[in-house]
Amino acid sequence: MATDEDLMVGADGLARPLWASRHEDLREYYDSEWGMPVRDERGVFERLALEGFQSGLSWATILRRREGFRRAFAGFDPGTVAAFDDADVRRLLQDAGIIRHRGKIEATISNARATLALRDAAGIGAGSDLGPGATLADLVWSYRPGRTPLPRTAAEVPTVSGESVAMAKELKLRGFRFVGPTTMFALMEAIGIVDTHLLGSHRRGCSGLWDEDGAPLG
């Protein structure tokens, strides 16, 4: 039963946005993972890679191949992926379990190498005050804004922010690819850096990082 044009109440009595109400796998992803904090390097690298592969496609397409991506890219261990060579690229281009897009495959490998390089870099992050020893996760989380949006409708959900523009710029300067501002805002939503759950959704506030007025809790 639709509550309005942007939320739907499921058979379980819980309100979700329309995109998370269409299929069981999307509903499960929304209820258990989307918007929850991910702070480890491997986890952030995986989400960054998947967001890059999703460019131009639906998230459902990526989600249904997620285990295939994990097998193909060694569980998204940056050190292992960084060592992939031309033979691995050819192998991946034959792997029906993933999106066989040469540019995105090669970008994932080069992004793994850029992820390793960050560990030895100085002056990274929103304040240019991280590293050496900081990780991709540290850099990405340094762009957490001072407030999170409070969208009542899908039309009020941003697709880009000043922070995502700045993060994309830094990542590109540090050798990352497929990291445009819109893709990086989607990453921020997926791993809890911002909360863009609609105010009527049962998942609003699930990350525990924001109060009801959009201010940070910690």
C-alpha positions as a LaTeX table, in Angstrom:
\begin{tabular}{lrrr}
\hline
Residue & $x$ (\AA) & $y$ (\AA) & $z$ (\AA) \\
\hline
Met1 & 0.00 & 0.00 & 0.00 \\
Ala2 & 1.50 & 3.33 & $-1.01$ \\
Thr3 & 1.58 & 6.01 & 1.67 \\
Asp4 & 2.48 & 8.68 & $-0.87$ \\
Glu5 & 4.33 & 8.84 & $-4.17$ \\
Asp6 & 7.71 & 8.13 & $-2.55$ \\
Leu7 & 7.13 & 5.55 & 0.20 \\
Met8 & 5.45 & 2.18 & 0.22 \\
Val9 & 4.32 & 0.19 & 3.23 \\
Gly10 & 5.12 & $-3.49$ & 2.77 \\
Ala11 & 3.26 & $-6.54$ & 4.01 \\
Asp12 & 5.40 & $-6.33$ & 7.14 \\
Gly13 & 3.98 & $-2.88$ & 7.92 \\
Leu14 & 7.30 & $-1.09$ & 7.31 \\
Ala15 & 7.65 & 1.96 & 5.08 \\
Arg16 & 10.40 & 1.99 & 2.48 \\
Pro17 & 11.24 & 4.11 & $-0.56$ \\
Leu18 & 9.95 & 2.76 & $-3.85$ \\
Trp19 & 13.40 & 1.70 & $-5.09$ \\
Ala20 & 13.77 & $-0.62$ & $-2.09$ \\
Ser21 & 10.26 & $-2.05$ & $-2.42$ \\
Arg22 & 10.41 & $-3.53$ & $-5.91$ \\
His23 & 12.35 & $-6.75$ & $-5.31$ \\
Glu24 & 13.21 & $-8.92$ & $-2.33$ \\
Asp25 & 16.97 & $-8.55$ & $-2.80$ \\
Leu26 & 16.73 & $-4.76$ & $-2.87$ \\
Arg27 & 14.48 & $-4.83$ & 0.19 \\
Glu28 & 16.95 & $-7.02$ & 2.08 \\
Tyr29 & 19.87 & $-4.79$ & 1.09 \\
Tyr30 & 17.99 & $-1.68$ & 2.18 \\
Asp31 & 16.87 & $-3.19$ & 5.49 \\
Ser32 & 20.19 & $-4.65$ & 6.52 \\
Glu33 & 23.04 & $-2.76$ & 4.87 \\
Trp34 & 22.41 & 0.44 & 2.93 \\
Gly35 & 23.31 & 3.46 & 5.03 \\
Met36 & 25.07 & 1.51 & 7.77 \\
Pro37 & 28.61 & 2.66 & 8.63 \\
Val38 & 31.48 & 0.93 & 6.80 \\
Arg39 & 34.85 & 2.08 & 8.12 \\
Asp40 & 37.38 & $-0.59$ & 7.12 \\
Glu41 & 39.62 & $-0.22$ & 4.09 \\
Arg42 & 38.51 & $-3.38$ & 2.31 \\
Gly43 & 34.83 & $-2.60$ & 2.87 \\
Val44 & 35.17 & 0.93 & 1.51 \\
Phe45 & 37.23 & $-0.27$ & $-1.45$ \\
Glu46 & 34.54 & $-2.82$ & $-2.31$ \\
Arg47 & 31.77 & $-0.22$ & $-2.20$ \\
Leu48 & 33.83 & 2.25 & $-4.22$ \\
Ala49 & 34.45 & $-0.42$ & $-6.86$ \\
Leu50 & 30.81 & $-1.47$ & $-7.01$ \\
Glu51 & 29.63 & 2.12 & $-7.27$ \\
Gly52 & 32.00 & 2.54 & $-10.20$ \\
Phe53 & 30.63 & $-0.56$ & $-11.91$ \\
Gln54 & 27.09 & 0.67 & $-11.28$ \\
Ser55 & 27.65 & 3.84 & $-13.31$ \\
Gly56 & 25.08 & 3.80 & $-16.10$ \\
Leu57 & 23.36 & 0.70 & $-14.70$ \\
Ser58 & 20.80 & $-0.08$ & $-12.02$ \\
Trp59 & 21.94 & $-0.97$ & $-8.53$ \\
Ala60 & 19.89 & $-4.18$ & $-8.76$ \\
Thr61 & 22.13 & $-5.28$ & $-11.64$ \\
Ile62 & 25.22 & $-4.88$ & $-9.47$ \\
Leu63 & 23.70 & $-6.32$ & $-6.32$ \\
Arg64 & 22.72 & $-9.55$ & $-8.06$ \\
Arg65 & 26.31 & $-10.01$ & $-9.22$ \\
Arg66 & 27.92 & $-9.05$ & $-5.93$ \\
Glu67 & 29.17 & $-12.50$ & $-5.03$ \\
Gly68 & 30.53 & $-12.85$ & $-8.54$ \\
Phe69 & 32.41 & $-9.58$ & $-8.11$ \\
Arg70 & 33.79 & $-10.76$ & $-4.78$ \\
Arg71 & 35.07 & $-13.99$ & $-6.29$ \\
Ala72 & 36.51 & $-12.24$ & $-9.33$ \\
Phe73 & 38.28 & $-9.53$ & $-7.32$ \\
Ala74 & 39.66 & $-11.66$ & $-4.47$ \\
Gly75 & 37.17 & $-10.44$ & $-1.91$ \\
Phe76 & 38.21 & $-6.89$ & $-2.80$ \\
Asp77 & 41.49 & $-7.19$ & $-0.96$ \\
Pro78 & 43.35 & $-4.12$ & $-2.29$ \\
Gly79 & 46.77 & $-5.75$ & $-2.09$ \\
Thr80 & 45.71 & $-8.75$ & $-4.16$ \\
Val81 & 43.77 & $-6.72$ & $-6.73$ \\
Ala82 & 46.67 & $-4.27$ & $-7.10$ \\
Ala83 & 48.82 & $-7.16$ & $-8.32$ \\
Phe84 & 46.40 & $-8.13$ & $-11.11$ \\
Asp85 & 48.00 & $-8.03$ & $-14.57$ \\
Asp86 & 46.92 & $-8.23$ & $-18.21$ \\
Ala87 & 46.14 & $-11.93$ & $-17.85$ \\
Asp88 & 43.76 & $-11.11$ & $-15.03$ \\
Val89 & 42.08 & $-8.45$ & $-17.15$ \\
Arg90 & 41.55 & $-11.02$ & $-19.91$ \\
Arg91 & 40.20 & $-13.49$ & $-17.34$ \\
Leu92 & 37.78 & $-10.93$ & $-15.96$ \\
Leu93 & 36.55 & $-10.00$ & $-19.42$ \\
Gln94 & 35.41 & $-13.63$ & $-19.78$ \\
Asp95 & 33.75 & $-13.80$ & $-16.35$ \\
Ala96 & 29.96 & $-13.87$ & $-16.76$ \\
Gly97 & 29.56 & $-13.33$ & $-13.03$ \\
Ile98 & 30.50 & $-9.64$ & $-13.28$ \\
Ile99 & 29.98 & $-6.66$ & $-15.57$ \\
Arg100 & 32.51 & $-7.25$ & $-18.34$ \\
His101 & 33.47 & $-3.65$ & $-19.00$ \\
Arg102 & 37.19 & $-3.25$ & $-19.71$ \\
Gly103 & 37.38 & 0.35 & $-18.53$ \\
Lys104 & 35.71 & $-0.43$ & $-15.20$ \\
Ile105 & 37.80 & $-3.57$ & $-14.66$ \\
Glu106 & 41.03 & $-1.69$ & $-15.33$ \\
Ala107 & 39.86 & 1.18 & $-13.13$ \\
Thr108 & 39.23 & $-1.22$ & $-10.23$ \\
Ile109 & 42.77 & $-2.55$ & $-10.53$ \\
Ser110 & 44.31 & 0.93 & $-10.73$ \\
Asn111 & 42.12 & 2.06 & $-7.83$ \\
Ala112 & 43.50 & $-0.81$ & $-5.75$ \\
Arg113 & 47.02 & 0.45 & $-6.50$ \\
Ala114 & 45.96 & 3.98 & $-5.59$ \\
Thr115 & 44.48 & 2.62 & $-2.35$ \\
Leu116 & 47.84 & 1.09 & $-1.41$ \\
Ala117 & 49.64 & 4.32 & $-2.27$ \\
Leu118 & 47.45 & 6.26 & 0.15 \\
Arg119 & 48.92 & 4.35 & 3.08 \\
Asp120 & 52.26 & 6.09 & 2.55 \\
Ala121 & 50.86 & 9.48 & 1.58 \\
Ala122 & 50.85 & 12.58 & 3.75 \\
Gly123 & 48.38 & 15.44 & 3.78 \\
Ile124 & 45.36 & 13.51 & 2.63 \\
Gly125 & 41.70 & 13.97 & 3.51 \\
Ala126 & 39.33 & 16.91 & 3.77 \\
Gly127 & 41.63 & 18.72 & 6.18 \\
Ser128 & 44.85 & 17.57 & 4.47 \\
Asp129 & 45.92 & 16.36 & 7.90 \\
Leu130 & 45.90 & 12.56 & 7.51 \\
Gly131 & 48.76 & 10.13 & 6.88 \\
Pro132 & 51.15 & 8.49 & 6.53 \\
Gly133 & 49.35 & 5.37 & 7.75 \\
Ala134 & 45.88 & 6.60 & 6.84 \\
Thr135 & 43.69 & 4.47 & 4.59 \\
Leu136 & 41.12 & 4.94 & 1.86 \\
Ala137 & 38.46 & 4.63 & 4.56 \\
Asp138 & 40.05 & 7.44 & 6.57 \\
Leu139 & 40.15 & 9.69 & 3.53 \\
Val140 & 36.54 & 9.01 & 2.56 \\
Trp141 & 35.20 & 9.46 & 6.10 \\
Ser142 & 37.09 & 12.74 & 6.49 \\
Tyr143 & 34.50 & 14.21 & 4.10 \\
Arg144 & 31.61 & 13.56 & 6.46 \\
Pro145 & 29.55 & 16.78 & 6.48 \\
Gly146 & 28.50 & 18.80 & 9.49 \\
Arg147 & 24.85 & 17.94 & 8.86 \\
Thr148 & 22.94 & 15.29 & 6.95 \\
Pro149 & 19.96 & 15.94 & 4.67 \\
Leu150 & 16.39 & 15.60 & 5.96 \\
Pro151 & 14.50 & 14.52 & 2.84 \\
Arg152 & 10.75 & 14.07 & 3.06 \\
Thr153 & 10.40 & 13.06 & $-0.60$ \\
Ala154 & 12.59 & 11.44 & $-3.23$ \\
Ala155 & 12.84 & 14.80 & $-4.98$ \\
Glu156 & 14.51 & 16.24 & $-1.88$ \\
Val157 & 17.29 & 13.62 & $-1.82$ \\
Pro158 & 20.49 & 15.22 & $-3.16$ \\
Thr159 & 22.59 & 13.48 & $-5.78$ \\
Val160 & 25.74 & 15.50 & $-5.10$ \\
Ser161 & 27.16 & 17.69 & $-2.35$ \\
Gly162 & 30.06 & 20.02 & $-1.75$ \\
Glu163 & 31.79 & 17.22 & 0.13 \\
Ser164 & 31.29 & 14.69 & $-2.67$ \\
Val165 & 32.70 & 17.19 & $-5.19$ \\
Ala166 & 35.76 & 17.77 & $-3.02$ \\
Met167 & 36.24 & 14.06 & $-2.34$ \\
Ala168 & 35.99 & 13.23 & $-6.04$ \\
Lys169 & 38.57 & 15.90 & $-6.82$ \\
Glu170 & 41.04 & 14.55 & $-4.28$ \\
Leu171 & 40.57 & 10.93 & $-5.31$ \\
Lys172 & 41.13 & 11.82 & $-8.97$ \\
Leu173 & 44.29 & 13.72 & $-8.06$ \\
Arg174 & 45.48 & 10.61 & $-6.24$ \\
Gly175 & 44.96 & 8.35 & $-9.23$ \\
Phe176 & 41.45 & 7.00 & $-8.71$ \\
Arg177 & 39.05 & 6.55 & $-11.63$ \\
Phe178 & 35.25 & 6.33 & $-11.94$ \\
Val179 & 34.96 & 8.55 & $-8.86$ \\
Gly180 & 32.82 & 11.45 & $-10.05$ \\
Pro181 & 30.90 & 13.62 & $-7.56$ \\
Thr182 & 27.59 & 11.82 & $-8.09$ \\
Thr183 & 29.19 & 8.40 & $-7.72$ \\
Met184 & 30.96 & 9.55 & $-4.58$ \\
Phe185 & 27.74 & 10.90 & $-3.10$ \\
Ala186 & 26.14 & 7.50 & $-3.73$ \\
Leu187 & 29.10 & 5.95 & $-1.89$ \\
Met188 & 28.60 & 8.34 & 1.02 \\
Glu189 & 24.94 & 7.31 & 1.21 \\
Ala190 & 25.71 & 3.60 & 1.00 \\
Ile191 & 28.28 & 3.55 & 3.81 \\
Gly192 & 26.54 & 5.92 & 6.21 \\
Ile193 & 28.58 & 9.10 & 5.78 \\
Val194 & 25.28 & 10.83 & 5.07 \\
Asp195 & 21.77 & 9.64 & 5.92 \\
Thr196 & 19.37 & 10.15 & 3.03 \\
His197 & 16.68 & 7.75 & 4.19 \\
Leu198 & 13.34 & 9.51 & 3.76 \\
Leu199 & 11.97 & 10.85 & 7.04 \\
Gly200 & 9.04 & 8.45 & 6.86 \\
Ser201 & 11.17 & 5.36 & 6.28 \\
His202 & 11.56 & 2.79 & 9.01 \\
Arg203 & 15.34 & 2.96 & 8.43 \\
Arg204 & 15.74 & 6.67 & 9.08 \\
Gly205 & 18.45 & 7.13 & 11.73 \\
Cys206 & 19.58 & 3.48 & 11.54 \\
Ser207 & 23.28 & 4.39 & 11.43 \\
Gly208 & 23.17 & 5.99 & 14.86 \\
Leu209 & 25.37 & 8.83 & 13.59 \\
Trp210 & 22.79 & 11.62 & 13.30 \\
Asp211 & 20.09 & 13.08 & 15.52 \\
Glu212 & 16.56 & 13.74 & 14.31 \\
Asp213 & 17.51 & 17.26 & 13.25 \\
Gly214 & 20.42 & 16.08 & 11.06 \\
Ala215 & 23.22 & 17.01 & 13.44 \\
Pro216 & 26.06 & 14.54 & 14.13 \\
Leu217 & 25.91 & 12.35 & 17.24 \\
Gly218 & 29.56 & 11.42 & 17.25 \\
\hline
\end{tabular}
